[in-house]
Each structure stands twice: as structure tokens, then as C-alpha cells.
Short mmCIF file of C-alpha atoms in Angstrom, two decimals:
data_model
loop_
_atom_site.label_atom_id
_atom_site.label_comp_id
_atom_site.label_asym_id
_atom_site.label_seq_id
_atom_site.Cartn_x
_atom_site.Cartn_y
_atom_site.Cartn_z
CA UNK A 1 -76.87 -3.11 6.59
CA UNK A 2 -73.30 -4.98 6.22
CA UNK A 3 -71.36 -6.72 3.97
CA UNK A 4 -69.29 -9.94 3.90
CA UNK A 5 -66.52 -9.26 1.59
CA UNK A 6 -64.07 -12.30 0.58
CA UNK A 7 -60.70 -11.89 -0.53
CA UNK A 8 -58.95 -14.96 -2.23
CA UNK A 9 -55.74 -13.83 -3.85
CA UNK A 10 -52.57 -13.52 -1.91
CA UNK A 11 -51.76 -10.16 -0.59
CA UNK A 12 -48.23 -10.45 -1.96
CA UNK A 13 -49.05 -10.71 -5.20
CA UNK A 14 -52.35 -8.15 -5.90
CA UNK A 15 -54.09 -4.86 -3.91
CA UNK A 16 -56.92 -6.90 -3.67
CA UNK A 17 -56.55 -7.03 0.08
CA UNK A 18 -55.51 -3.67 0.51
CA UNK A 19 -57.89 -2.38 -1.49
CA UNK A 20 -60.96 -4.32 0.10
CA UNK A 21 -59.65 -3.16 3.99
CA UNK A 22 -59.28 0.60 2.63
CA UNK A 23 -63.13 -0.20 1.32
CA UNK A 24 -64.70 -2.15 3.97
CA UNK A 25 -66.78 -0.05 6.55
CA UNK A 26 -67.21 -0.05 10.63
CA UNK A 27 -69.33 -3.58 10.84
CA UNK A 28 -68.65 -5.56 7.85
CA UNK A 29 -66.65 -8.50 8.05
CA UNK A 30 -63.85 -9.50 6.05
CA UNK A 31 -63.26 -13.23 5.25
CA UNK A 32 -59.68 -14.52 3.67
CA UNK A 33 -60.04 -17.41 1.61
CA UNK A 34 -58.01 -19.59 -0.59
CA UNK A 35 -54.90 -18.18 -1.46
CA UNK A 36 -55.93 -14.81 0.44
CA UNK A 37 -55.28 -16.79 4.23
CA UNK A 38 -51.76 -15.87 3.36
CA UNK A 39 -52.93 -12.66 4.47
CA UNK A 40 -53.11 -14.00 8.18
CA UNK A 41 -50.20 -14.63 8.39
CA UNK A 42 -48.34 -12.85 11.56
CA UNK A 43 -44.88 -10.65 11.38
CA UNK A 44 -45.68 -10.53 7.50
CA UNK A 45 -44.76 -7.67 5.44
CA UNK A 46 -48.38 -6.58 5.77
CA UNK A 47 -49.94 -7.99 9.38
CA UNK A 48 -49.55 -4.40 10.29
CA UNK A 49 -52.63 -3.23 7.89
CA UNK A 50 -54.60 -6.02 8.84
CA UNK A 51 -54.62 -5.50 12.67
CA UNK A 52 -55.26 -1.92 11.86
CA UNK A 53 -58.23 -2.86 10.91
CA UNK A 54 -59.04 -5.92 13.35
CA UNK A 55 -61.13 -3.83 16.00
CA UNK A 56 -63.59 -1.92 13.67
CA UNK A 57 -63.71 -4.91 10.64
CA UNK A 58 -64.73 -8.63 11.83
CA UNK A 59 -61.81 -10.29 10.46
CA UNK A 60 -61.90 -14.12 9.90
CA UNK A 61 -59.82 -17.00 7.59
CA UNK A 62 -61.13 -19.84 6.37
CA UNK A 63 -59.65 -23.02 8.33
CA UNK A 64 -59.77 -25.90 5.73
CA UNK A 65 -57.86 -23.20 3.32
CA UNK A 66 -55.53 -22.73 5.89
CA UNK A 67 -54.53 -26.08 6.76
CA UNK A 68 -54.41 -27.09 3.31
CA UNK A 69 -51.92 -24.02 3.20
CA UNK A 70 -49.80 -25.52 6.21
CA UNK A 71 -50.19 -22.22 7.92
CA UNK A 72 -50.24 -23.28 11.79
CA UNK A 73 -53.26 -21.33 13.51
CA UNK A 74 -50.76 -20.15 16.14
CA UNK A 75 -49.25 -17.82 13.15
CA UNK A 76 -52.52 -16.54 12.81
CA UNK A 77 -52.51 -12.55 13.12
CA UNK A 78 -54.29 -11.45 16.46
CA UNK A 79 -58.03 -10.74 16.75
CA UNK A 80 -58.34 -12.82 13.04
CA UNK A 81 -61.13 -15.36 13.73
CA UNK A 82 -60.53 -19.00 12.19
CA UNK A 83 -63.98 -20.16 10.48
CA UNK A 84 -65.13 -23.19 8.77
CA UNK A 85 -67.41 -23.67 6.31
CA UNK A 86 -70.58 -23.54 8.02
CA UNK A 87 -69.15 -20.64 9.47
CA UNK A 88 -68.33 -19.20 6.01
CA UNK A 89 -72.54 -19.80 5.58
CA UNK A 90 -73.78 -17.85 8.92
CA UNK A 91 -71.58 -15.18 7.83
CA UNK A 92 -73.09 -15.01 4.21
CA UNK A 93 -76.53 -14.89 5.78
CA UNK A 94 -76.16 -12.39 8.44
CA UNK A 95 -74.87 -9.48 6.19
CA UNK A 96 -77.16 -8.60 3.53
CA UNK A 97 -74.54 -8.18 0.98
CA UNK A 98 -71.44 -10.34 -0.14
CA UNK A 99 -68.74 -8.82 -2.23
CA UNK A 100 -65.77 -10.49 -4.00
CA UNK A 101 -62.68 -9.20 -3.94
CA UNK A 102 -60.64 -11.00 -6.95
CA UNK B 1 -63.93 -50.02 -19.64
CA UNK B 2 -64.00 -51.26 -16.46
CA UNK B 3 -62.40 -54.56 -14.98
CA UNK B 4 -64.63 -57.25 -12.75
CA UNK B 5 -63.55 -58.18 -9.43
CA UNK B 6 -66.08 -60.38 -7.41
CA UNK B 7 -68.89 -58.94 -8.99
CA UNK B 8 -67.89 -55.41 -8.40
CA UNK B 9 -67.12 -53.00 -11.76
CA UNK B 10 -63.71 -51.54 -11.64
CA UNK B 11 -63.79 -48.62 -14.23
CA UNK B 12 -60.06 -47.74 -16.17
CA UNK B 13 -58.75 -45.69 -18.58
CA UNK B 14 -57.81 -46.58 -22.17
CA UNK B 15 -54.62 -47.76 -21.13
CA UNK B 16 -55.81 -49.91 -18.68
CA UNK B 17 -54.83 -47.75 -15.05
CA UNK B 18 -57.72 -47.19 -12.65
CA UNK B 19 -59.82 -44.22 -12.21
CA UNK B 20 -60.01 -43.94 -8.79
CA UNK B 21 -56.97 -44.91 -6.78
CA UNK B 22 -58.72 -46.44 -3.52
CA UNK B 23 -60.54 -49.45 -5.61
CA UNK B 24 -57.53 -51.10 -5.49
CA UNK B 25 -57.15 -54.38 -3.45
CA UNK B 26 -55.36 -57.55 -4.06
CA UNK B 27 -57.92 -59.29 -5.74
CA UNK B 28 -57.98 -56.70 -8.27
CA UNK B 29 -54.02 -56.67 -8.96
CA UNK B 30 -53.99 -60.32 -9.62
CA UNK B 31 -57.73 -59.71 -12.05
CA UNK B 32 -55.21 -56.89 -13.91
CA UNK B 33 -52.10 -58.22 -13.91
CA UNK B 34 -53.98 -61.65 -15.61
CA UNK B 35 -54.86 -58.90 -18.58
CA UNK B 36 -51.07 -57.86 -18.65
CA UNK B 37 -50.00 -61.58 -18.97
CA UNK B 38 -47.91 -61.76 -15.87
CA UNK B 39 -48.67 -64.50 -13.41
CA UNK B 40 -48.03 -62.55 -9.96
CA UNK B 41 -45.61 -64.62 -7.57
CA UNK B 42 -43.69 -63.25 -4.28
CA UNK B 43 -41.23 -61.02 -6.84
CA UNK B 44 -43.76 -59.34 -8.56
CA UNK B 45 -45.72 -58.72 -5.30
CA UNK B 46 -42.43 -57.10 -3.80
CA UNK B 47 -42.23 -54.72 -6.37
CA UNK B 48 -45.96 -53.83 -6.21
CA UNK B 49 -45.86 -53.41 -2.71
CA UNK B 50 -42.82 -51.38 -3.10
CA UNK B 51 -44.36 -48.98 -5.28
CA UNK B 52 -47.81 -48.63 -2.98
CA UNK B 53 -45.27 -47.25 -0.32
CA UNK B 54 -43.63 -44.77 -2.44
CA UNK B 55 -46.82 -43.57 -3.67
CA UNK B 56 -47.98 -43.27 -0.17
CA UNK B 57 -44.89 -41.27 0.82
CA UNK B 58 -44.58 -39.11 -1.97
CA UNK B 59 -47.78 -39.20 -3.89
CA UNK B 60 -46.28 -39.91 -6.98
CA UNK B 61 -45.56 -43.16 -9.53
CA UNK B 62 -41.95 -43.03 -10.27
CA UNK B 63 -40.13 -43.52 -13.33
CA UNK B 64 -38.85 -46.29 -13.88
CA UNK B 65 -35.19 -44.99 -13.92
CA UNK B 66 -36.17 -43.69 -10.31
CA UNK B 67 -38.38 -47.39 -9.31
CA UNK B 68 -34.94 -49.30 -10.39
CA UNK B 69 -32.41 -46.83 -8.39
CA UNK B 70 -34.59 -47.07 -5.52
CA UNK B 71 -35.48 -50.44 -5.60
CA UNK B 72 -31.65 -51.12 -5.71
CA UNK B 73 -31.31 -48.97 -2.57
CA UNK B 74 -33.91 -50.75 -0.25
CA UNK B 75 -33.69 -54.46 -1.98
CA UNK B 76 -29.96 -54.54 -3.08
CA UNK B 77 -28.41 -54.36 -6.38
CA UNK B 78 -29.30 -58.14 -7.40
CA UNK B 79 -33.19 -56.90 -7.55
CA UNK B 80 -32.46 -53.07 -8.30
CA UNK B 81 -31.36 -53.64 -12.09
CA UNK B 82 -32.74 -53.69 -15.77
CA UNK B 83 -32.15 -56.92 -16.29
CA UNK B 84 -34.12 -58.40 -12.85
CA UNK B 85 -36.87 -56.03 -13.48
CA UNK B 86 -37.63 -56.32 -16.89
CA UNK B 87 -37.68 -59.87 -16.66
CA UNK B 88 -40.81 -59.38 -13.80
CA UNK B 89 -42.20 -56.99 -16.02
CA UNK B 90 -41.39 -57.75 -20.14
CA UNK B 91 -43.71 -54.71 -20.67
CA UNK B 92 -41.94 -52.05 -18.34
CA UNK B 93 -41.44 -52.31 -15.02
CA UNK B 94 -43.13 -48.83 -13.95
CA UNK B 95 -45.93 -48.88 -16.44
CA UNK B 96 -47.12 -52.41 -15.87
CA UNK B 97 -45.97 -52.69 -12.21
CA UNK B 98 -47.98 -49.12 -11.49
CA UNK B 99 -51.23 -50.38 -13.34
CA UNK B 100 -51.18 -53.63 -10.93
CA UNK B 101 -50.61 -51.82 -8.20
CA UNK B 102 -53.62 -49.12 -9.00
CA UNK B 103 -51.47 -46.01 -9.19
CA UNK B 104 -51.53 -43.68 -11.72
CA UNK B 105 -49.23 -44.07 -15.07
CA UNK B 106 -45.62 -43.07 -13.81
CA UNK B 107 -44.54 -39.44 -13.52
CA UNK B 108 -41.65 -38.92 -16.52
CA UNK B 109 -43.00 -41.60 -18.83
CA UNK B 110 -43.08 -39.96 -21.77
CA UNK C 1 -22.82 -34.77 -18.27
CA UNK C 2 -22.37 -31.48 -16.27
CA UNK C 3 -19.84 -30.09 -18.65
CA UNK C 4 -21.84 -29.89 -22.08
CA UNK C 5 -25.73 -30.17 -20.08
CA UNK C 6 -27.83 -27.16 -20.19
CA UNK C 7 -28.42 -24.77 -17.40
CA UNK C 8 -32.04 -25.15 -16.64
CA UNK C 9 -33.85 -22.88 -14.03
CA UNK C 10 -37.41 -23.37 -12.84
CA UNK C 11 -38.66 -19.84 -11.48
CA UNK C 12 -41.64 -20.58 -9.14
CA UNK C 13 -43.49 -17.17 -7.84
CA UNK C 14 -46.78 -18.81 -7.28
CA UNK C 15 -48.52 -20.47 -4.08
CA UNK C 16 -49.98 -23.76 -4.30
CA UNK C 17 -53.52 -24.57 -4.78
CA UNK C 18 -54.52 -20.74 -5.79
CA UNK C 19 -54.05 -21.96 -8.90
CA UNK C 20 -52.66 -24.97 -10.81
CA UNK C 21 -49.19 -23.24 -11.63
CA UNK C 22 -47.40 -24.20 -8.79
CA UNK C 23 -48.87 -28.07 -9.25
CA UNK C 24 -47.70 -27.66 -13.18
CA UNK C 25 -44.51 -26.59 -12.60
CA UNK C 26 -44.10 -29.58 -10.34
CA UNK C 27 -44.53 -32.27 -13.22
CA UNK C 28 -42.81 -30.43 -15.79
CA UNK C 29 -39.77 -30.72 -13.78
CA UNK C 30 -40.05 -34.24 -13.25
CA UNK C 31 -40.60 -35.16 -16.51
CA UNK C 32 -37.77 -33.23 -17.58
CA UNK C 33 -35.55 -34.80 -15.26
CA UNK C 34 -35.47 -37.34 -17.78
CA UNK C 35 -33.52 -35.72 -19.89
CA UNK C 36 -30.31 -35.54 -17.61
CA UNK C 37 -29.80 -31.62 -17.54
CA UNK C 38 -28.65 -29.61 -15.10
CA UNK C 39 -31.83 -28.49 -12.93
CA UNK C 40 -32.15 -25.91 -10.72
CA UNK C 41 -35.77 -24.78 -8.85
CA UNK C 42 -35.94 -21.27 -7.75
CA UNK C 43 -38.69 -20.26 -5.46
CA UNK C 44 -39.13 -16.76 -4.71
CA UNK C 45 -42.29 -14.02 -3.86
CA UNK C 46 -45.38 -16.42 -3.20
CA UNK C 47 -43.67 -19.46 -4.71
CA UNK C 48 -42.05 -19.87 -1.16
CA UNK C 49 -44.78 -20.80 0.04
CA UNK C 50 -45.13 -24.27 -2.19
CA UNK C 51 -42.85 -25.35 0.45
CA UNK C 52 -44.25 -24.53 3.81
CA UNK C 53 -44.63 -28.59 6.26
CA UNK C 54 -47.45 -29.40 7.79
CA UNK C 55 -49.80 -28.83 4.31
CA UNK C 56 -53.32 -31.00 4.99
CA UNK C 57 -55.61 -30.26 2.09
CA UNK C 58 -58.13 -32.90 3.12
CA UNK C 59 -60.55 -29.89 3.84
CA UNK C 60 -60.09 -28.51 0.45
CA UNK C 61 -60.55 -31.86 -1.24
CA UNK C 62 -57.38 -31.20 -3.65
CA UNK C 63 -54.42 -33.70 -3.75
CA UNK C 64 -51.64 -32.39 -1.66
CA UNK C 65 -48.64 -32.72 -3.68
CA UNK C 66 -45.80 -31.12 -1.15
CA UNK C 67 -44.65 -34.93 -0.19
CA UNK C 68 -43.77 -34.79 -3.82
CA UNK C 69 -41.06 -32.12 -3.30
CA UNK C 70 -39.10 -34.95 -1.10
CA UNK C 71 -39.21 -36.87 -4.29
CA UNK C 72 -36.65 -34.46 -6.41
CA UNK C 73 -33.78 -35.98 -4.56
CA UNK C 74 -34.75 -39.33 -6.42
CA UNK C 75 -34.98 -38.11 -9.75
CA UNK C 76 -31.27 -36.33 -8.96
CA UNK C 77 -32.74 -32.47 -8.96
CA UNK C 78 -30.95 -31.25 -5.56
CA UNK C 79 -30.43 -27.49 -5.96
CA UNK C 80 -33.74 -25.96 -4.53
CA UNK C 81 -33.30 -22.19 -3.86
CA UNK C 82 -34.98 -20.17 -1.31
CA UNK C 83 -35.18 -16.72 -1.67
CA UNK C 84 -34.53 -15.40 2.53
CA UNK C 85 -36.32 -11.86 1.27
CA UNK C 86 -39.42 -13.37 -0.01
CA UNK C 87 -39.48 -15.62 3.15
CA UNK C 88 -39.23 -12.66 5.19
CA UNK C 89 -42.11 -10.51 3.69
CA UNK C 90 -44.25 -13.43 4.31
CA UNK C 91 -44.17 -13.69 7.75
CA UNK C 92 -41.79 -17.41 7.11
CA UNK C 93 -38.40 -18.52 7.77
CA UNK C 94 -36.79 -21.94 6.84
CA UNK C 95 -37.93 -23.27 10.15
CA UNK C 96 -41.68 -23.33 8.55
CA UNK C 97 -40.38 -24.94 5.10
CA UNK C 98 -39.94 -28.77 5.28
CA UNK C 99 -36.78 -30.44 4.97
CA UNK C 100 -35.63 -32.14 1.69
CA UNK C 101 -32.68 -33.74 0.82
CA UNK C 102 -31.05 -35.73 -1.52
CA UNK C 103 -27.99 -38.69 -1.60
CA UNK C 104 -24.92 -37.12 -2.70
CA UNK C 105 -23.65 -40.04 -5.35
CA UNK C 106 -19.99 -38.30 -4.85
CA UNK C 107 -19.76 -38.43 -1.33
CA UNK C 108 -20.76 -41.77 -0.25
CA UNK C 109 -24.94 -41.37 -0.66
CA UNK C 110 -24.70 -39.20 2.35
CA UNK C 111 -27.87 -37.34 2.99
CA UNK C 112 -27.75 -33.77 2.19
CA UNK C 113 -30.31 -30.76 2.57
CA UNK C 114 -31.67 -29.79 -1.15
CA UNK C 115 -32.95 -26.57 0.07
CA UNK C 116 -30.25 -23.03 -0.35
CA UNK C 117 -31.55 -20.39 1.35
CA UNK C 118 -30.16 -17.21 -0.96
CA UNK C 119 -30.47 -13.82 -0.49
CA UNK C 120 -32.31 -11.43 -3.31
CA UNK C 121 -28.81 -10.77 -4.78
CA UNK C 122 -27.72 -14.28 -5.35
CA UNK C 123 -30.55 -15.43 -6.68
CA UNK C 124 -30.11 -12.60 -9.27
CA UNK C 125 -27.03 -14.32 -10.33
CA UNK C 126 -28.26 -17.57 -9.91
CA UNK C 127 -30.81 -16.33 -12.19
CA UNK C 128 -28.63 -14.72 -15.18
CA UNK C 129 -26.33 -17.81 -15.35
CA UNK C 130 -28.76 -19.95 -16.70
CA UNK C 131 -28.84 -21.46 -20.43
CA UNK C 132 -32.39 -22.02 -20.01
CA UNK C 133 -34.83 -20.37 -17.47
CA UNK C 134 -38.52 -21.63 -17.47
CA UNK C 135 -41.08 -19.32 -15.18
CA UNK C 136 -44.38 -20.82 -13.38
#
């Protein structure tokens, strides 16, 4: 048992990101989309609490969100895997829950 | 509302701009300037062409304050003024020059 | 037209795409333009990040409208500030913002950058001397 939670709000602007790494357990994955790929950003005001987390949480961004973003994949916070949308879909299927952090 | 360009249906708002910006080709300017009364020759076409390019650059129409000044920048004063312009374009130079060249109605036309 | 224009400030705190703030703010400004005041864009917390190069939203399937920034210089809105603080927090510095600029009418059309970098402070006074300030 596992869950895929999403975050899509900027972590500059809400808790939602905070809140969802303080929440997530050993195993689950945590997937940045939209505006929340700002949160994968590296030497950010809060990288530090995301690679925290990076070795017990899968952590992964959304590419096309990114791009569209112009955030270069090389600025990408360590041990953050880049996904696309099919990858986005595997994910969904192998946890058996999804929850949305707005 | 839709124009007809060798037997394909063009659809356009009530103002007469196109929907959907890639339906555009030449065949269809010269089909929509006809309905705007202007019969397209080499001046008109510079203009339209001009105005393709800054769309593609900046993803915007421009005013027509903005097409003029620029216009006088690239083409020289003689082309970039009221008088030249409106004279290509009795009906506004932005608005009608932006319909026949299958961009969207010009950003700060109020 | 400087002396008796208004003082009009654009506060942008919002990244693109999110949400359609950012995208609104955009036009507003240049249909305002129009009206020959004295415009100023502030960008500042996530609004920094309207600005970042290299935006390709063709995965997204939303217009990208950051080639539209390089259009202010045309429709004579030139003072784009930066705040270096909000850049900072974000992981960014000007180096990942692209360049504008605009022709400088007084000085021979020569090509000038658009974008001020400013520190939190200054664009608190920036800020309070405004006639007009507008948030997005």
C-alpha cells in the first residue's frame, strides 16, 4: 500500500508542499506538477526540505510542466526524477492511492 | 461564418478574424482582403508579411501606433507613417492588415 | 507627458501558466500603454518567474506568451523591475531571466536593457511612489 501524491502550487507561495513531504510516508512517491515544478528547483530557498526527503520519498517533476516553465533539467534538485506523461500514468497505477495536494 | 478558399471552409469570428491561426495561407488573404475591399498589390503584401514576422517573434498583433513606429524603423519613414498606411488600409491599418494576415485583432485596440 | 502623467505600477507576484494572472496582467498593460502614462512592471515573489528564457510550453499545449515581454520596448514600457530577493529564494539569478530591452528615443534609439534588478528595499520605494499601483 502507497500513495502518489501531486503537488501543483508553487512552494513559494502555499504549505502545500511542505505540508504533503511532512505527510508522505517511507514508499510513496511525490510528483510536482504545474506550478509545483518550481519546487525542483536547486539552491532554492527550500531544495534543502526536498532532498531531505529524496532517499525515503520517490520524488519526480513533470517534464512538459517544466519546460513550459523554462526550468533547465540541469537545475533540477538531485535524486528528483523528470517524468512525462505516460510516466505520470505508471505512477498513478502502481500506488493504490492518489492524493492531491492543492 | 466561415470564408471559402478552394473548397475548404475557413471558420471566423463576427468581426471577420480567423479562429484558428494556422489556416492561414495566401490564397486565403487575398479571399479576405476581397471582403475588406482592398485589392492586395506588393504594398499591402509588405505590410502583411511584416506583421506575420512580428507575430512570430513576439506572439502578439500590434497596435497600430506600435505597426506604424515599427514599420518606420525596418521600411523607413516614407512607408512608416499615417498617411502611407492608411491609404493601404482606409479601414485601419492594424485591424484590417491583421485580419488579412490571419492574426488575431491587435493587442491595445480598444 | 512625464510631468503631469500618472505613476502607474503593475505588481506581478504570480508565475505563469499556474493560473491566468500572470497572462492577464500581460494584456492589461499593453492595452494601457495606449494611454501614454508612465508605466512601471514590478515583478517580485513568484512573479519572477514570468520571466525565466528558454519557456517551451508545447508540452502543455498553452500559448507561450514570454516572447511577448520583448514586445514592451515597442509599446515604450521600459522600466521592468526585478526584485534580487525574490530571485534568490527561488533558486534564480538574472542570468536565467531573458534579456529585454528597449530604444532609448533620447539617446539616439540605442538599445538598452528594460530589466532593473532592485533589492527588497528599493522596490519598497519604488512601490510607495506610485499614483497608481495595479496588483496581478
Amino acid at each position: 500500500m502507497s500513495t502518489l501524491h501531486t503537488v501543483n502550487k508553487s512552494p513559494f507561495s502555499t504549505q502545500s508542499l511542505v505540508s504533503c513531504l511532512g505527510h508522505a510516508k517511507d514508499g510513496d512517491t511525490v510528483l510536482l506538477i504545474e506550478d509545483g515544478v518550481y519546487g525542483a528547483i536547486s539552491q532554492s530557498g527550500i531544495s534543502d526540505a526536498i532532498s531531505a526527503r529524496a532517499t525515503e520519498v520517490n520524488l519526480c517533476v513533470l517534464q512538459p510542466d517544466l519546460e513550459a516553465r523554462g526550468v533547465d533539467a540541469a537545475k533540477v534538485v538531485e535524486g528528483v526524477n523528470l517524468v512525462d506523461y505516460s510516466g505520470f500514468v505508471e505512477l498513478a497505477a502502481k500506488h493504490s492511492l492518489t492524493q492531491a495536494w492543492l | 461564418m466561415a470564408y471559402q478558399v478552394n473548397g475548404a471552409t475557413i471558420e471566423h469570428d463576427e468581426e471577420g478574424y480567423i479562429l484558428t491561426l494556422s489556416d492561414w495561407s495566401k490564397e486565403l488573404a487575398d479571399v479576405i482582403a476581397e471582403t475588406e475591399e482592398i485589392d492586395m498589390n506588393e504594398e499591402h503584401w509588405e505590410v502583411v508579411n511584416f506583421l506575420r514576422e512580428y507575430y512570430e517573434e513576439y506572439q502578439i498583433a500590434p497596435a497600430v501606433r506600435v505597426l506604424i513606429k515599427s514599420i518606420k524603423k525596418s521600411l523607413g519613414p516614407e512607408k512608416g507613417n499615417n498617411k502611407y498606411m492608411y491609404e493601404l488600409f482606409p479601414y485601419g491599418p492594424a485591424k484590417q492588415a491583421c485580419k488579412i494576415a490571419g492574426l488575431p485583432k491587435p493587442t491595445g485596440c480598444v | 507627458m512625464e510631468n503631469d502623467a500618472k505613476r502607474f505600477l503593475y505588481v506581478n507576484r504570480k508565475a505563469p501558466y499556474g493560473t491566468i494572472y500572470a497572462l492577464e496582467s500581460l494584456e492589461v498593460v499593453l492595452i494601457g500603454a495606449a494611454f501614454e502614462q508612465n508605466v512601471s512592471l514590478a515583478f517580485l515573489d513568484d512573479g519572477v518567474f514570468q520571466l525565466t528564457k528558454g519557456q517551451d510550453t508545447q508540452g502543455i499545449g498553452v500559448k507561450n506568451f514570454s516572447p511577448t515581454y520583448r514586445a514592451l520596448g515597442d509599446y515604450d514600457v521600459n522600466k521592468l523591475y526585478v526584485e534580487k530577493e525574490s530571485l534568490e529564494e527561488r533558486g534564480l539569478s538574472v542570468d536565467d531571466l531573458q534579456e529585454i530591452t528597449y530604444e532609448d528615443e533620447d539617446d539616439d534609439w540605442e538599445e538598452k536593457p528594460s530589466i532593473n534588478i532592485v533589492s527588497r528595499s528599493e522596490m519598497a520605494d519604488i512601490m510607495a511612489n506610485q499614483d497608481v499601483v495595479l496588483s496581478f
